[in-house]
N, CA, C and O atoms as a printed pandas DataFrame, in Angstrom:
     atom_number atom_name residue_name chain_id  residue_number  x_coord  y_coord  z_coord
0              1         N          UNK        A               1  -11.291   13.184   48.393
1              2        CA          UNK        A               1   -9.906   13.553   48.245
2              3         C          UNK        A               1   -9.732   15.073   48.362
3              4         O          UNK        A               1   -8.790   15.556   48.991
4              5         N          UNK        A               2  -10.651   15.805   47.750
5              6        CA          UNK        A               2  -10.517   17.264   47.760
6              7         C          UNK        A               2  -10.555   17.799   49.187
7              8         O          UNK        A               2   -9.748   18.655   49.549
8              9         N          UNK        A               3  -11.480   17.306   49.994
9             10        CA          UNK        A               3  -11.556   17.749   51.390
10            11         C          UNK        A               3  -10.253   17.434   52.114
11            12         O          UNK        A               3   -9.702   18.292   52.803
12            13         N          UNK        A               4   -9.765   16.222   51.964
13            14        CA          UNK        A               4   -8.535   15.807   52.657
14            15         C          UNK        A               4   -7.340   16.636   52.208
15            16         O          UNK        A               4   -6.510   17.020   53.032
16            17         N          UNK        A               5   -7.244   16.915   50.918
17            18        CA          UNK        A               5   -6.123   17.708   50.410
18            19         C          UNK        A               5   -6.173   19.138   50.934
19            20         O          UNK        A               5   -5.145   19.685   51.333
20            21         N          UNK        A               6   -7.355   19.749   50.938
21            22        CA          UNK        A               6   -7.476   21.109   51.478
22            23         C          UNK        A               6   -7.158   21.141   52.968
23            24         O          UNK        A               6   -6.470   22.046   53.440
24            25         N          UNK        A               7   -7.655   20.164   53.698
25            26        CA          UNK        A               7   -7.387   20.120   55.141
26            27         C          UNK        A               7   -5.894   19.921   55.417
27            28         O          UNK        A               7   -5.357   20.468   56.380
28            29         N          UNK        A               8   -5.240   19.144   54.575
29            30        CA          UNK        A               8   -3.818   18.852   54.779
30            31         C          UNK        A               8   -2.925   20.028   54.372
31            32         O          UNK        A               8   -2.035   20.426   55.124
32            33         N          UNK        A               9   -3.166   20.577   53.183
33            34        CA          UNK        A               9   -2.264   21.591   52.641
34            35         C          UNK        A               9   -2.635   23.032   52.979
35            36         O          UNK        A               9   -1.789   23.920   52.886
36            37         N          UNK        A              10   -3.880   23.277   53.368
37            38        CA          UNK        A              10   -4.275   24.662   53.661
38            39         C          UNK        A              10   -5.235   24.729   54.845
39            40         O          UNK        A              10   -6.310   25.317   54.736
40            41         N          UNK        A              11   -4.858   24.133   55.976
41            42        CA          UNK        A              11   -5.780   24.074   57.112
42            43         C          UNK        A              11   -6.149   25.439   57.686
43            44         O          UNK        A              11   -7.216   25.594   58.280
44            45         N          UNK        A              12   -5.277   26.425   57.511
45            46        CA          UNK        A              12   -5.572   27.755   58.043
46            47         C          UNK        A              12   -6.349   28.620   57.060
47            48         O          UNK        A              12   -6.837   29.691   57.421
48            49         N          UNK        A              13   -6.465   28.161   55.831
49            50        CA          UNK        A              13   -7.149   28.936   54.797
50            51         C          UNK        A              13   -8.564   28.447   54.507
51            52         O          UNK        A              13   -9.405   29.209   54.032
52            53         N          UNK        A              14   -8.821   27.173   54.796
53            54        CA          UNK        A              14  -10.121   26.588   54.463
54            55         C          UNK        A              14  -10.671   25.768   55.621
55            56         O          UNK        A              14   -9.923   25.130   56.362
56            57         N          UNK        A              15  -11.973   25.797   55.759
57            58        CA          UNK        A              15  -12.694   24.881   56.637
58            59         C          UNK        A              15  -13.449   23.970   55.679
59            60         O          UNK        A              15  -14.629   24.183   55.401
60            61         N          UNK        A              16  -12.758   22.962   55.185
61            62        CA          UNK        A              16  -13.278   22.124   54.103
62            63         C          UNK        A              16  -14.225   21.048   54.622
63            64         O          UNK        A              16  -13.997   20.440   55.668
64            65         N          UNK        A              17  -15.286   20.836   53.864
65            66        CA          UNK        A              17  -16.254   19.768   54.139
66            67         C          UNK        A              17  -16.647   19.154   52.809
67            68         O          UNK        A              17  -16.695   19.847   51.793
68            69         N          UNK        A              18  -16.922   17.891   52.809
69            70        CA          UNK        A              18  -17.382   17.254   51.586
70            71         C          UNK        A              18  -18.755   16.673   51.815
71            72         O          UNK        A              18  -19.095   16.240   52.916
72            73         N          UNK        A              19  -19.531   16.673   50.759
73            74        CA          UNK        A              19  -20.873   16.115   50.835
74            75         C          UNK        A              19  -21.308   15.711   49.435
75            76         O          UNK        A              19  -20.848   16.274   48.441
76            77         N          UNK        A              20  -22.187   14.743   49.372
77            78        CA          UNK        A              20  -22.645   14.268   48.073
78            79         C          UNK        A              20  -24.150   14.277   47.953
79            80         O          UNK        A              20  -24.872   14.356   48.946
80            81         N          UNK        A              21  -24.607   14.196   46.722
81            82        CA          UNK        A              21  -26.037   14.105   46.461
82            83         C          UNK        A              21  -26.566   12.743   46.878
83            84         O          UNK        A              21  -27.690   12.622   47.365
84            85         N          UNK        A              22  -25.750   11.726   46.683
85            86        CA          UNK        A              22  -26.097   10.351   47.034
86            87         C          UNK        A              22  -24.853    9.721   47.665
87            88         O          UNK        A              22  -24.176    8.912   47.031
88            89         N          UNK        A              23  -24.548   10.098   48.927
89            90        CA          UNK        A              23  -23.280    9.676   49.540
90            91         C          UNK        A              23  -23.124    8.155   49.646
91            92         O          UNK        A              23  -24.044    7.428   50.020
92            93         N          UNK        A              24  -21.938    7.726   49.305
93            94        CA          UNK        A              24  -21.571    6.310   49.389
94            95         C          UNK        A              24  -20.314    6.197   50.242
95            96         O          UNK        A              24  -19.597    7.183   50.411
96            97         N          UNK        A              25  -20.036    5.023   50.776
97            98        CA          UNK        A              25  -18.779    4.847   51.517
98            99         C          UNK        A              25  -17.580    5.207   50.640
99           100         O          UNK        A              25  -17.613    5.027   49.422
100          101         N          UNK        A              26  -16.538    5.709   51.263
101          102        CA          UNK        A              26  -15.333    6.074   50.534
102          103         C          UNK        A              26  -14.651    4.797   50.046
103          104         O          UNK        A              26  -14.459    3.852   50.810
104          105         N          UNK        A              27  -14.296    4.785   48.787
105          106        CA          UNK        A              27  -13.688    3.609   48.166
106          107         C          UNK        A              27  -12.352    3.300   48.850
107          108         O          UNK        A              27  -11.585    4.208   49.169
108          109         N          UNK        A              28  -12.090    2.040   49.064
109          110        CA          UNK        A              28  -10.866    1.641   49.775
110          111         C          UNK        A              28   -9.610    2.098   49.048
111          112         O          UNK        A              28   -8.596    2.371   49.690
112          113         N          UNK        A              29   -9.658    2.189   47.722
113          114        CA          UNK        A              29   -8.476    2.656   46.994
114          115         C          UNK        A              29   -8.205    4.137   47.246
115          116         O          UNK        A              29   -7.058    4.578   47.181
116          117         N          UNK        A              30   -9.252    4.903   47.533
117          118        CA          UNK        A              30   -9.058    6.308   47.882
118          119         C          UNK        A              30   -8.229    6.398   49.152
119          120         O          UNK        A              30   -7.273    7.170   49.223
120          121         N          UNK        A              31   -8.596    5.608   50.155
121          122        CA          UNK        A              31   -7.835    5.597   51.407
122          123         C          UNK        A              31   -6.386    5.182   51.144
123          124         O          UNK        A              31   -5.452    5.758   51.703
124          125         N          UNK        A              32   -6.214    4.178   50.290
125          126        CA          UNK        A              32   -4.867    3.677   50.002
126          127         C          UNK        A              32   -4.017    4.730   49.303
127          128         O          UNK        A              32   -2.872    4.959   49.693
128          129         N          UNK        A              33   -4.562    5.370   48.276
129          130        CA          UNK        A              33   -3.814    6.381   47.530
130          131         C          UNK        A              33   -3.458    7.563   48.416
131          132         O          UNK        A              33   -2.333    8.060   48.363
132          133         N          UNK        A              34   -4.402    8.019   49.230
133          134        CA          UNK        A              34   -4.130    9.155   50.107
134          135         C          UNK        A              34   -3.080    8.782   51.155
135          136         O          UNK        A              34   -2.228    9.603   51.496
136          137         N          UNK        A              35   -3.133    7.561   51.662
137          138        CA          UNK        A              35   -2.128    7.111   52.635
138          139         C          UNK        A              35   -0.740    7.107   52.014
139          140         O          UNK        A              35    0.249    7.378   52.694
140          141         N          UNK        A              36   -0.665    6.800   50.723
141          142        CA          UNK        A              36    0.628    6.782   50.037
142          143         C          UNK        A              36    1.286    8.162   50.017
143          144         O          UNK        A              36    2.510    8.266   49.948
144          145         N          UNK        A              37    0.471    9.224   50.076
145          146        CA          UNK        A              37    1.061   10.567   50.113
146          147         C          UNK        A              37    1.015   11.160   51.523
147          148         O          UNK        A              37    1.218   12.358   51.716
148          149         N          UNK        A              38    0.745   10.295   52.499
149          150        CA          UNK        A              38    0.827   10.709   53.895
150          151         C          UNK        A              38   -0.408   11.393   54.454
151          152         O          UNK        A              38   -0.320   12.100   55.458
152          153         N          UNK        A              39   -1.566   11.193   53.816
153          154        CA          UNK        A              39   -2.798   11.815   54.300
154          155         C          UNK        A              39   -3.754   10.724   54.756
155          156         O          UNK        A              39   -4.126    9.846   53.977
156          157         N          UNK        A              40   -4.150   10.785   56.021
157          158        CA          UNK        A              40   -5.057    9.802   56.600
158          159         C          UNK        A              40   -6.504   10.228   56.342
159          160         O          UNK        A              40   -6.929   11.294   56.788
160          161         N          UNK        A              41   -7.245    9.408   55.635
161          162        CA          UNK        A              41   -8.658    9.691   55.361
162          163         C          UNK        A              41   -9.582    8.708   56.089
163          164         O          UNK        A              41  -10.784    8.668   55.825
164          165         N          UNK        A              42   -9.023    7.929   56.988
165          166        CA          UNK        A              42   -9.810    6.888   57.647
166          167         C          UNK        A              42  -10.947    7.424   58.509
167          168         O          UNK        A              42  -11.902    6.699   58.786
168          169         N          UNK        A              43  -10.861    8.677   58.937
169          170        CA          UNK        A              43  -11.914    9.243   59.786
170          171         C          UNK        A              43  -12.965   10.018   58.989
171          172         O          UNK        A              43  -13.933   10.521   59.559
172          173         N          UNK        A              44  -12.775   10.114   57.677
173          174        CA          UNK        A              44  -13.762   10.797   56.849
174          175         C          UNK        A              44  -14.951    9.879   56.609
175          176         O          UNK        A              44  -14.791    8.682   56.372
176          177         N          UNK        A              45  -16.139   10.456   56.674
177          178        CA          UNK        A              45  -17.369    9.704   56.474
178          179         C          UNK        A              45  -18.205   10.366   55.388
179          180         O          UNK        A              45  -18.152   11.583   55.212
180          181         N          UNK        A              46  -18.982    9.558   54.656
181          182        CA          UNK        A              46  -19.853   10.146   53.647
182          183         C          UNK        A              46  -20.957   10.970   54.312
183          184         O          UNK        A              46  -21.525   10.564   55.325
184          185         N          UNK        A              47  -21.249   12.133   53.724
185          186        CA          UNK        A              47  -22.294   13.007   54.255
186          187         C          UNK        A              47  -23.158   13.495   53.096
187          188         O          UNK        A              47  -22.692   13.598   51.961
188          189         N          UNK        A              48  -24.395   13.787   53.387
189          190        CA          UNK        A              48  -25.311   14.320   52.392
190          191         C          UNK        A              48  -25.198   15.836   52.339
191          192         O          UNK        A              48  -24.917   16.482   53.349
192          193         N          UNK        A              49  -25.417   16.398   51.159
193          194        CA          UNK        A              49  -25.421   17.849   50.998
194          195         C          UNK        A              49  -26.435   18.482   51.945
195          196         O          UNK        A              49  -26.214   19.582   52.452
196          197         N          UNK        A              50  -27.533   17.795   52.181
197          198        CA          UNK        A              50  -28.582   18.346   53.052
198          199         C          UNK        A              50  -28.088   18.591   54.473
199          200         O          UNK        A              50  -28.700   19.362   55.212
200          201         N          UNK        A              51  -26.998   17.951   54.865
201          202        CA          UNK        A              51  -26.399   18.165   56.180
202          203         C          UNK        A              51  -25.997   19.621   56.376
203          204         O          UNK        A              51  -26.039   20.135   57.494
204          205         N          UNK        A              52  -25.608   20.283   55.294
205          206        CA          UNK        A              52  -25.059   21.630   55.386
206          207         C          UNK        A              52  -26.007   22.743   54.943
207          208         O          UNK        A              52  -25.754   23.916   55.220
208          209         N          UNK        A              53  -27.076   22.395   54.270
209          210        CA          UNK        A              53  -27.961   23.433   53.740
210          211         C          UNK        A              53  -28.551   24.295   54.845
211          212         O          UNK        A              53  -29.183   23.798   55.776
212          213         N          UNK        A              54  -28.331   25.587   54.721
213          214        CA          UNK        A              54  -28.889   26.548   55.662
214          215         C          UNK        A              54  -28.241   26.577   57.030
215          216         O          UNK        A              54  -28.727   27.281   57.915
216          217         N          UNK        A              55  -27.162   25.840   57.235
217          218        CA          UNK        A              55  -26.549   25.765   58.556
218          219         C          UNK        A              55  -25.310   26.622   58.719
219          220         O          UNK        A              55  -24.917   26.939   59.842
220          221         N          UNK        A              56  -24.693   26.998   57.616
221          222        CA          UNK        A              56  -23.464   27.776   57.728
222          223         C          UNK        A              56  -23.262   28.603   56.466
223          224         O          UNK        A              56  -23.743   28.257   55.386
224          225         N          UNK        A              57  -22.549   29.684   56.629
225          226        CA          UNK        A              57  -22.184   30.482   55.465
226          227         C          UNK        A              57  -21.154   29.696   54.662
227          228         O          UNK        A              57  -20.221   29.125   55.225
228          229         N          UNK        A              58  -21.324   29.673   53.380
229          230        CA          UNK        A              58  -20.410   28.965   52.507
230          231         C          UNK        A              58  -19.766   29.986   51.579
231          232         O          UNK        A              58  -20.447   30.621   50.773
232          233         N          UNK        A              59  -18.451   30.138   51.696
233          234        CA          UNK        A              59  -17.746   31.081   50.822
234          235         C          UNK        A              59  -17.676   30.570   49.393
235          236         O          UNK        A              59  -17.874   31.323   48.440
236          237         N          UNK        A              60  -17.392   29.277   49.257
237          238        CA          UNK        A              60  -17.286   28.683   47.926
238          239         C          UNK        A              60  -17.779   27.244   47.975
239          240         O          UNK        A              60  -17.370   26.462   48.833
240          241         N          UNK        A              61  -18.646   26.912   47.061
241          242        CA          UNK        A              61  -19.086   25.530   46.883
242          243         C          UNK        A              61  -18.373   25.023   45.633
243          244         O          UNK        A              61  -18.487   25.623   44.564
244          245         N          UNK        A              62  -17.646   23.931   45.766
245          246        CA          UNK        A              62  -16.866   23.395   44.653
246          247         C          UNK        A              62  -17.481   22.072   44.231
247          248         O          UNK        A              62  -17.523   21.125   45.016
248          249         N          UNK        A              63  -17.951   22.005   43.011
249          250        CA          UNK        A              63  -18.539   20.779   42.470
250          251         C          UNK        A              63  -17.427   20.036   41.738
251          252         O          UNK        A              63  -16.779   20.602   40.858
252          253         N          UNK        A              64  -17.204   18.783   42.092
253          254        CA          UNK        A              64  -16.081   18.055   41.503
254          255         C          UNK        A              64  -16.515   17.003   40.481
255          256         O          UNK        A              64  -15.691   16.215   40.018
256          257         N          UNK        A              65  -17.798   16.985   40.126
257          258        CA          UNK        A              65  -18.222   16.053   39.090
258          259         C          UNK        A              65  -19.358   16.661   38.273
259          260         O          UNK        A              65  -20.089   17.533   38.743
260          261         N          UNK        A              66  -19.485   16.187   37.057
261          262        CA          UNK        A              66  -20.500   16.693   36.129
262          263         C          UNK        A              66  -21.908   16.440   36.669
263          264         O          UNK        A              66  -22.805   17.259   36.467
264          265         N          UNK        A              67  -22.108   15.314   37.354
265          266        CA          UNK        A              67  -23.419   14.997   37.910
266          267         C          UNK        A              67  -23.877   16.072   38.892
267          268         O          UNK        A              67  -25.030   16.501   38.856
268          269         N          UNK        A              68  -22.988   16.498   39.755
269          270        CA          UNK        A              68  -23.340   17.540   40.724
270          271         C          UNK        A              68  -23.649   18.848   40.021
271          272         O          UNK        A              68  -24.591   19.544   40.399
272          273         N          UNK        A              69  -22.878   19.191   39.012
273          274        CA          UNK        A              69  -23.101   20.432   38.269
274          275         C          UNK        A              69  -24.489   20.424   37.631
275          276         O          UNK        A              69  -25.190   21.436   37.655
276          277         N          UNK        A              70  -24.883   19.297   37.065
277          278        CA          UNK        A              70  -26.174   19.203   36.383
278          279         C          UNK        A              70  -27.341   19.025   37.338
279          280         O          UNK        A              70  -28.448   19.479   37.050
280          281         N          UNK        A              71  -27.111   18.373   38.470
281          282        CA          UNK        A              71  -28.200   18.055   39.393
282          283         C          UNK        A              71  -28.531   19.159   40.376
283          284         O          UNK        A              71  -29.664   19.254   40.848
284          285         N          UNK        A              72  -27.560   19.989   40.687
285          286        CA          UNK        A              72  -27.826   21.000   41.710
286          287         C          UNK        A              72  -27.134   22.329   41.403
287          288         O          UNK        A              72  -26.303   22.785   42.189
288          289         N          UNK        A              73  -27.465   22.954   40.270
289          290        CA          UNK        A              73  -26.792   24.208   39.944
290          291         C          UNK        A              73  -27.079   25.328   40.935
291          292         O          UNK        A              73  -26.318   26.293   41.006
292          293         N          UNK        A              74  -28.155   25.221   41.696
293          294        CA          UNK        A              74  -28.473   26.254   42.680
294          295         C          UNK        A              74  -28.532   25.668   44.090
295          296         O          UNK        A              74  -29.226   26.200   44.957
296          297         N          UNK        A              75  -27.817   24.591   44.315
297          298        CA          UNK        A              75  -27.845   23.921   45.619
298          299         C          UNK        A              75  -27.385   24.846   46.738
299          300         O          UNK        A              75  -27.906   24.782   47.851
300          301         N          UNK        A              76  -26.424   25.694   46.453
301          302        CA          UNK        A              76  -25.913   26.612   47.457
302          303         C          UNK        A              76  -26.119   28.048   47.000
303          304         O          UNK        A              76  -25.148   28.738   46.688
304          305         N          UNK        A              77  -27.368   28.515   46.955
305          306        CA          UNK        A              77  -27.612   29.878   46.491
306          307         C          UNK        A              77  -26.988   30.927   47.404
307          308         O          UNK        A              77  -26.795   32.071   46.993
308          309         N          UNK        A              78  -26.674   30.548   48.630
309          310        CA          UNK        A              78  -26.107   31.483   49.608
310          311         C          UNK        A              78  -24.580   31.436   49.597
311          312         O          UNK        A              78  -23.940   32.122   50.394
312          313         N          UNK        A              79  -23.985   30.637   48.703
313          314        CA          UNK        A              79  -22.523   30.555   48.621
314          315         C          UNK        A              79  -21.984   31.803   47.946
315          316         O          UNK        A              79  -22.609   32.350   47.037
316          317         N          UNK        A              80  -20.825   32.246   48.395
317          318        CA          UNK        A              80  -20.178   33.390   47.775
318          319         C          UNK        A              80  -19.870   33.125   46.316
319          320         O          UNK        A              80  -19.995   34.020   45.480
320          321         N          UNK        A              81  -19.464   31.890   46.001
321          322        CA          UNK        A              81  -19.217   31.504   44.611
322          323         C          UNK        A              81  -19.382   29.995   44.503
323          324         O          UNK        A              81  -19.250   29.257   45.480
324          325         N          UNK        A              82  -19.672   29.570   43.295
325          326        CA          UNK        A              82  -19.784   28.148   43.018
326          327         C          UNK        A              82  -18.816   27.837   41.889
327          328         O          UNK        A              82  -18.871   28.456   40.826
328          329         N          UNK        A              83  -17.934   26.881   42.120
329          330        CA          UNK        A              83  -16.926   26.503   41.130
330          331         C          UNK        A              83  -17.232   25.109   40.617
331          332         O          UNK        A              83  -17.600   24.220   41.385
332          333         N          UNK        A              84  -17.078   24.924   39.325
333          334        CA          UNK        A              84  -17.349   23.611   38.705
334          335         C          UNK        A              84  -16.100   23.056   38.086
335          336         O          UNK        A              84  -16.125   21.964   37.518
C-alpha cells in the first residue's frame, strides 16, 4: 500500500519500491481497498529486499512493520535515512 500511495500522490517526489524479507503475494483485500480509492495495484508484484541491495542509491528506507525493524536494522546501511 505504501508504494502505491507514494506513486499515486507524489510521483514526482519519490521513486517508490516495496520489498519484503519474505515476500508473499499481495492480499486480495489490499487490491480491493486500494481500488476503492482509485489506485490500481494489480501490476504490483512481491519482491525480495535482496533485489535492491547494492543496486541503487536509497535516500530513505521505510520499514512498515516491527518484524522488519527487528530483523534488518542495518539492511540498508547505504540509505540516507531509515524510518521505522
